[in-house]
Amino acid sequence: MAEQLLNERDIEFLLYEFLDTGQLLQRSRYSEHSIEIFNATLQTARTVAEKYFANHNARGDAEEPTFDGEKVHLIEETKQAWDAFADAGFLAARYDFDEGGMQLPEVILRASLATISAANVSSAGYPFLTLGAANLVRSFADEKLKAQFLPPMMDGRFAGTMALTEPDQGSALADIRTSAEPAEDGSYRIHGQKMFISGGDQSMTDNIVHMVLAKIKGAPAGVKGISLFLVPKFLLDENGNPSTRNDVKLSGLLHKMGYRNTTSTVLSFGEGEGAIGYLVGEPHKGLSYMFQMMNEARIGVGVGAAVLGYQGYNHSLQYAKERPQGRLPSNRDPESKQVPIIRHADVRRMLLMQKSYVEGGLALCLYASSLHEDQHTADTEEQRRRAGTLLDLLTPIVKSWPSKYGLKANELAIQVLGGSGYIREYPLEQLYRDNRLNPIHEGTEGIQAIDLLGRKVPAGELAGYRLLQEEIRSTIMRARDNHRLASQAGALEKALQKLDRTTLDLMGQLQRDPDRGLANASLYLDVFGRVAVSWIWLRQALVADAALADSVPEEDENFYRGKLQAARFYIEWELPEIDAQIALLETGNSVPFEMDENWF
Amino acid sequence: MAEQLLNERDIEFLLYEFLDTGQLLQRSRYSEHSIEIFNATLQTARTVAEKYFANHNARGDAEEPTFDGEKVHLIEETKQAWDAFADAGFLAARYDFDEGGMQLPEVILRASLATISAANVSSAGYPFLTLGAANLVRSFADEKLKAQFLPPMMDGRFAGTMALTEPDQGSALADIRTSAEPAEDGSYRIHGQKMFISGGDQSMTDNIVHMVLAKIKGAPAGVKGISLFLVPKFLLDENGNPSTRNDVKLSGLLHKMGYRNTTSTVLSFGEGEGAIGYLVGEPHKGLSYMFQMMNEARIGVGVGAAVLGYQGYNHSLQYAKERPQGRLPSNRDPESKQVPIIRHADVRRMLLMQKSYVEGGLALCLYASSLHEDQHTADTEEQRRRAGTLLDLLTPIVKSWPSKYGLKANELAIQVLGGSGYIREYPLEQLYRDNRLNPIHEGTEGIQAIDLLGRKVPAGELAGYRLLQEEIRSTIMRARDNHRLASQAGALEKALQKLDRTTLDLMGQLQRDPDRGLANASLYLDVFGRVAVSWIWLRQALVADAALADSVPEEDENFYRGKLQAARFYIEWELPEIDAQIALLETGNSVPFEMDENWF
């Protein structure tokens, strides 16, 4: 399937068999839609991805953006990709018809974006960031700001960025120093520096809308004093057209290992009189607004990581089927024909491991996306609340698990190709470099770990955690009466019990000493991820097993058998590693915690 | 210690406390040496490394070699580094005084080369390959060839390469197609193509000596028909000076993810009348000659991987001590001062994990190097045999373990820096790209796994394996009576028993069905590596613990406490993962083995 960006059969499976996306048509918001429309949207995304994004993925890496002191230069295909994305309507797709959108369900949009990420994750950065910035404007800006900025962000005239990080703080947003001073006209003057701002400058769009976190003078210290501002690169004239340049300056580009065609910038706000910024929503609520968008951004990172892994899997699979080399150990005849390397057990292991990571990761992300959908459009208040609670809990996993294991998949893909995997004459090494970003941005793995254990699990007296347990148990119930899946169900059940015991134990540790209690949070994150993904795989296995009860075409049969084998692999090979991890968590092993910094 | 290439205190510890390198002075070969001479040699290596290698590590990456169709261009510092290495005598250092060498012990040479790798692994490629090629010439070529080629390879006029791999086969040397036809003058005409030949062309040296595997026409099929040839880039005139160009042509350069300043080439031998090659040793014994050099080359890869990891550890440690960010979870005061990130438990975990990998890896490699030394210069035949047997067994671990975990260390180092780790403005991302090669070259991880389980362990009715068990048991005996180390000794003892049970079980599986028996060899390699490195750490802990019995300066005390904590970390955090792996091995889990290629 390497000629495809993703395996289309798998996307169909995930959307319509694993998830019941067709059910959305029952909801009033989607009454004018149909499966045909969903599929046509996915097909449009594939076409845009293949024609306008995949075409320059390697070139955008080799000829990364440059800054001549005045202007940022991108290879021209970047602008063509941006236009194609906007023209296809994806910037507006999620909004209602009466807002000029397609009223598209999140999960269909997400699956569409996944294909585009697979084609070229760094050129996809510009529209993806704009989607996030536009959502902030739409959700929290007043009507005037919305009228000025949202339409051009929906039709592709303006791009958007998220300007959070500063040179002197990375993950610690409480300590940002960018300041905002009220001016007489109701706007603010922004002063400060932002770093690692993706898409922070380019010349493709008429304007760039920076969503900037800053502190209004006199605001409370810490996260409770952070406000959100809209700071355009060009100020608008009375007709809403970009006119004079705002006091926002590109200090320089950063040069990344991968993801190169997305500019990473250092931006100076207000080197002169101050950049003009407009307060979005209420003062001091900036971080909470950002957090309301965070689930979306973090699912986006998860999807990007999973599909980069998926690309590598596809390429290495095709290579393994075509490349003859060596013979089986039992064959001692040097004159016999060489076999394709997929016949070597260790190569199959590396491929199956990749499959379990990338298909598992994508399934997890699309499931999260369906929760996001349900949170907003499910029929009852109770269903919406439930979906939102589950999504909040799972977000750190959805962000971090595919980031960790998608990268590992790319590492394995390189290994399948050997020397060829290591050279730029093949696409694997770029995927690996691109994917290395994902465990870092939108909250590092360590940040996700603390978020999960310190915040999301204890939230509402373990409300989300209990909901997830219920969900997993119900899958186990369905699987354990099926003799083909009973042993996997049993393994997951035991793992779930261990997770539960450990979780309760950790809640006690946290109360006694939060510093020690959170010290091993990264281990907990990994344990939790393994349990969650085992569940995702068991759910896929249930669907595949049921499908095989009827007679199906050979191609489908192979597909379902592959799902079953990957589920077995994940549960038999990857899940058991939690035992050693849980032993460390339960004893509150403090070897790293007690390592004195002078002993290093 | 980030200002140092490696931690000098650690090198001193490894050579003179962990290993008893001083004892070598008792051997007649080293009677004219002293600790002062050893240390002066190490100091020379550090000076050469800092002054001539570290200076262009980043530049050699950014401005990689180019080929204009005629000539390969390297940045000029590469030649200066080559000259400095040769002038310092390292190309000849291991040879006897009467051969023009320094009669230097392997382990001192290896530690010296480690520093140079740490400074610039890709510029180090040229002299390191020459060391290997020269050793082949010295060990197996006839006197005439030796007289012609060895002196200029020892003084830096000629460089050497190892030309094994071909475009249509990577790891499967049995299937090479390069041919050799005897000519009337006793030389051979070589025809064929070689790929991934490191250092295969450059213009720094007067000549390049390719050590080429080829098959003499009519030779037996498979590995038993492979011969070794010396094929110079320039043929020598009667005075031994390079004169006419041989029929060896550079077809092109390959473009690697990292390790960029070492050219990776495709070479065509004999596009015209045939490249002139000289048979080295006897016909059909080429592969066995290569294998006699393999231990050395594989230790070299292990060291390179460990020290790239070590560099990343040093950098990330320094960054973590200097970079303030955030507060401890227990501190809720947003106006309090930020702490250096090393105070965050998860950062300490990532640093300690790196320390356990890189110091453990380097210790393992230097131990292997001491076995290499003993194999050749130990006093008794029995000691030499024993060292050789142990080294043969351990070589797959020495090659693969640091390659896997050195890379993981670099991944962690990037994570400590976050966004800064991902950009080329910091050195971490290059280290990571460089190190990704190590699990591939000189035999991939999968090849090492099959070598260990299928060849090295069963060899001589488990002779090497039994010897290693004895060694490990003797360390356990010494540690378990020490109440500070007893629990680690106990953990290792249990692990050793499990490894033993699994090994015997696998020997049975192999006999019944070699294809199935070897299917999970990579798991076995990792289990074996974890046990071996736990032992290496327990040995280091014993030394550190004994040193602390006396009162020592504070800096030493910190150093030894760090060793003790890293040993605990490795044995408590990393060793227990073998349980899940052993469970898969013992049941002969066949999920990947039975994955049908149509199911992918």
CSV table of C-alpha atoms in Angstrom, one decimal, chain A residues 75-236:
chain,number,residue,atom,x,y,z
A,75,ILE,CA,9.9,27.6,-2.1
A,76,GLU,CA,7.0,28.6,-4.3
A,77,GLU,CA,5.2,25.3,-3.9
A,78,THR,CA,4.4,26.2,-0.3
A,79,LYS,CA,2.1,29.0,-1.4
A,80,GLN,CA,0.5,26.7,-4.0
A,81,ALA,CA,-0.2,24.2,-1.2
A,82,TRP,CA,-1.6,26.9,1.0
A,83,ASP,CA,-3.9,28.1,-1.8
A,84,ALA,CA,-5.0,24.5,-2.6
A,85,PHE,CA,-5.8,23.9,1.0
A,86,ALA,CA,-7.8,27.1,1.3
A,87,ASP,CA,-9.5,26.7,-2.1
A,88,ALA,CA,-10.7,23.2,-1.1
A,89,GLY,CA,-12.4,24.9,1.8
A,90,PHE,CA,-10.6,23.2,4.7
A,91,LEU,CA,-9.8,26.4,6.6
A,92,ALA,CA,-13.5,26.9,7.0
A,93,ALA,CA,-14.7,23.3,6.8
A,94,ARG,CA,-15.6,22.9,10.5
A,95,TYR,CA,-17.8,26.0,10.7
A,96,ASP,CA,-21.5,26.1,10.1
A,97,PHE,CA,-23.0,26.6,6.7
A,98,ASP,CA,-24.3,30.1,7.8
A,99,GLU,CA,-20.7,31.1,8.8
A,100,GLY,CA,-19.5,30.1,5.4
A,101,GLY,CA,-18.2,26.7,6.4
A,102,MET,CA,-19.0,23.1,5.4
A,103,GLN,CA,-20.4,22.1,8.8
A,104,LEU,CA,-18.1,19.1,8.7
A,105,PRO,CA,-17.7,16.7,11.6
A,106,GLU,CA,-14.4,16.9,13.5
A,107,VAL,CA,-13.5,13.3,12.8
A,108,ILE,CA,-13.9,13.7,9.1
A,109,LEU,CA,-11.9,16.9,9.1
A,110,ARG,CA,-9.2,15.2,11.2
A,111,ALA,CA,-9.0,12.3,8.9
A,112,SER,CA,-8.7,14.7,6.0
A,113,LEU,CA,-5.9,16.6,7.7
A,114,ALA,CA,-4.2,13.4,8.5
A,115,THR,CA,-3.7,12.7,4.8
A,116,ILE,CA,-2.2,16.1,4.3
A,117,SER,CA,0.2,15.8,7.2
A,118,ALA,CA,1.3,12.4,5.8
A,119,ALA,CA,2.1,14.1,2.5
A,120,ASN,CA,4.1,17.0,3.9
A,121,VAL,CA,3.9,17.8,7.6
A,122,SER,CA,5.9,21.0,7.5
A,123,SER,CA,4.0,22.7,4.7
A,124,ALA,CA,0.8,21.6,6.5
A,125,GLY,CA,2.0,23.7,9.5
A,126,TYR,CA,0.8,27.0,8.0
A,127,PRO,CA,-2.9,26.0,7.5
A,128,PHE,CA,-3.0,23.9,10.6
A,129,LEU,CA,-1.8,26.8,12.8
A,130,THR,CA,-4.3,29.0,11.1
A,131,LEU,CA,-7.1,26.6,12.0
A,132,GLY,CA,-6.1,26.8,15.6
A,133,ALA,CA,-5.8,30.6,15.7
A,134,ALA,CA,-9.1,31.1,13.9
A,135,ASN,CA,-10.8,28.9,16.4
A,136,LEU,CA,-9.5,31.1,19.2
A,137,VAL,CA,-10.8,34.2,17.4
A,138,ARG,CA,-14.1,32.6,16.7
A,139,SER,CA,-14.6,31.3,20.3
A,140,PHE,CA,-13.4,34.3,22.3
A,141,ALA,CA,-13.0,37.5,20.3
A,142,ASP,CA,-15.7,40.2,20.3
A,143,GLU,CA,-17.9,40.7,17.3
A,144,LYS,CA,-15.8,43.5,15.9
A,145,LEU,CA,-12.5,41.6,16.0
A,146,LYS,CA,-14.2,38.5,14.7
A,147,ALA,CA,-15.7,40.4,11.7
A,148,GLN,CA,-12.3,41.9,10.9
A,149,PHE,CA,-10.2,38.8,11.2
A,150,LEU,CA,-12.1,35.6,10.9
A,151,PRO,CA,-13.3,35.8,7.3
A,152,PRO,CA,-9.8,36.3,5.9
A,153,MET,CA,-8.5,33.5,8.1
A,154,MET,CA,-11.3,31.3,6.8
A,155,ASP,CA,-10.7,32.0,3.1
A,156,GLY,CA,-6.9,31.9,3.2
A,157,ARG,CA,-6.0,35.6,2.9
A,158,PHE,CA,-4.6,35.7,6.4
A,159,ALA,CA,-2.6,33.1,8.2
A,160,GLY,CA,-2.5,32.6,12.0
A,161,THR,CA,0.1,31.7,14.6
A,162,MET,CA,0.2,30.8,18.3
A,163,ALA,CA,2.7,32.9,20.2
A,164,LEU,CA,3.2,31.5,23.6
A,165,THR,CA,6.8,30.5,24.2
A,166,GLU,CA,9.5,33.0,25.1
A,167,PRO,CA,13.3,32.8,25.1
A,168,ASP,CA,13.6,32.6,28.8
A,169,GLN,CA,10.8,30.2,29.4
A,170,GLY,CA,9.7,27.2,27.5
A,171,SER,CA,7.1,25.1,29.2
A,172,ALA,CA,6.7,27.5,32.1
A,173,LEU,CA,4.1,29.9,30.8
A,174,ALA,CA,3.5,31.3,34.3
A,175,ASP,CA,6.8,33.2,33.8
A,176,ILE,CA,6.2,34.9,30.4
A,177,ARG,CA,7.4,38.5,30.4
A,178,THR,CA,5.7,39.9,27.3
A,179,SER,CA,3.7,42.9,28.5
A,180,ALA,CA,0.6,44.7,27.4
A,181,GLU,CA,-0.2,48.3,28.2
A,182,PRO,CA,-3.7,49.7,27.6
A,183,ALA,CA,-3.8,52.5,25.0
A,184,GLU,CA,-6.5,55.2,24.9
A,185,ASP,CA,-8.3,53.7,21.9
A,186,GLY,CA,-9.0,50.4,23.8
A,187,SER,CA,-6.2,48.5,22.1
A,188,TYR,CA,-2.9,47.5,23.9
A,189,ARG,CA,0.8,48.1,23.3
A,190,ILE,CA,2.7,44.8,23.3
A,191,HIS,CA,6.4,44.5,24.2
A,192,GLY,CA,8.3,41.4,24.4
A,193,GLN,CA,10.0,38.5,22.6
A,194,LYS,CA,8.5,35.2,21.5
A,195,MET,CA,10.5,32.2,20.4
A,196,PHE,CA,9.9,29.0,18.5
A,197,ILE,CA,6.9,30.6,16.8
A,198,SER,CA,6.0,28.3,13.9
A,199,GLY,CA,4.9,30.2,10.8
A,200,GLY,CA,5.8,33.4,12.6
A,201,ASP,CA,6.8,35.0,9.3
A,202,GLN,CA,6.3,34.3,5.6
A,203,SER,CA,5.2,36.2,2.6
A,204,MET,CA,2.5,33.9,1.2
A,205,THR,CA,-0.5,35.5,2.9
A,206,ASP,CA,-1.6,39.1,3.0
A,207,ASN,CA,-1.4,39.2,6.7
A,208,ILE,CA,-0.4,37.1,9.7
A,209,VAL,CA,-2.6,37.0,12.8
A,210,HIS,CA,-0.5,36.3,15.9
A,211,MET,CA,-2.4,35.0,19.0
A,212,VAL,CA,-0.1,36.3,21.7
A,213,LEU,CA,0.0,35.6,25.4
A,214,ALA,CA,1.1,38.6,27.4
A,215,LYS,CA,0.6,40.1,30.8
A,216,ILE,CA,-1.3,43.4,31.3
A,217,LYS,CA,0.7,45.6,33.5
A,218,GLY,CA,-0.3,45.1,37.1
A,219,ALA,CA,-1.8,41.7,36.5
A,220,PRO,CA,-1.5,39.0,39.1
A,221,ALA,CA,1.7,36.9,39.0
A,222,GLY,CA,1.7,33.5,37.4
A,223,VAL,CA,-0.8,31.9,35.1
A,224,LYS,CA,-3.7,33.9,36.5
A,225,GLY,CA,-2.2,37.1,35.1
A,226,ILE,CA,-2.0,36.0,31.4
A,227,SER,CA,-4.2,37.6,28.8
A,228,LEU,CA,-4.7,36.8,25.1
A,229,PHE,CA,-4.1,39.3,22.4
A,230,LEU,CA,-4.6,39.4,18.7
A,231,VAL,CA,-1.6,41.1,17.1
A,232,PRO,CA,-1.6,41.3,13.3
A,233,LYS,CA,1.5,41.7,11.2
A,234,PHE,CA,-0.2,44.4,9.3
A,235,LEU,CA,-2.8,46.7,10.8
A,236,LEU,CA,-6.1,46.9,8.9
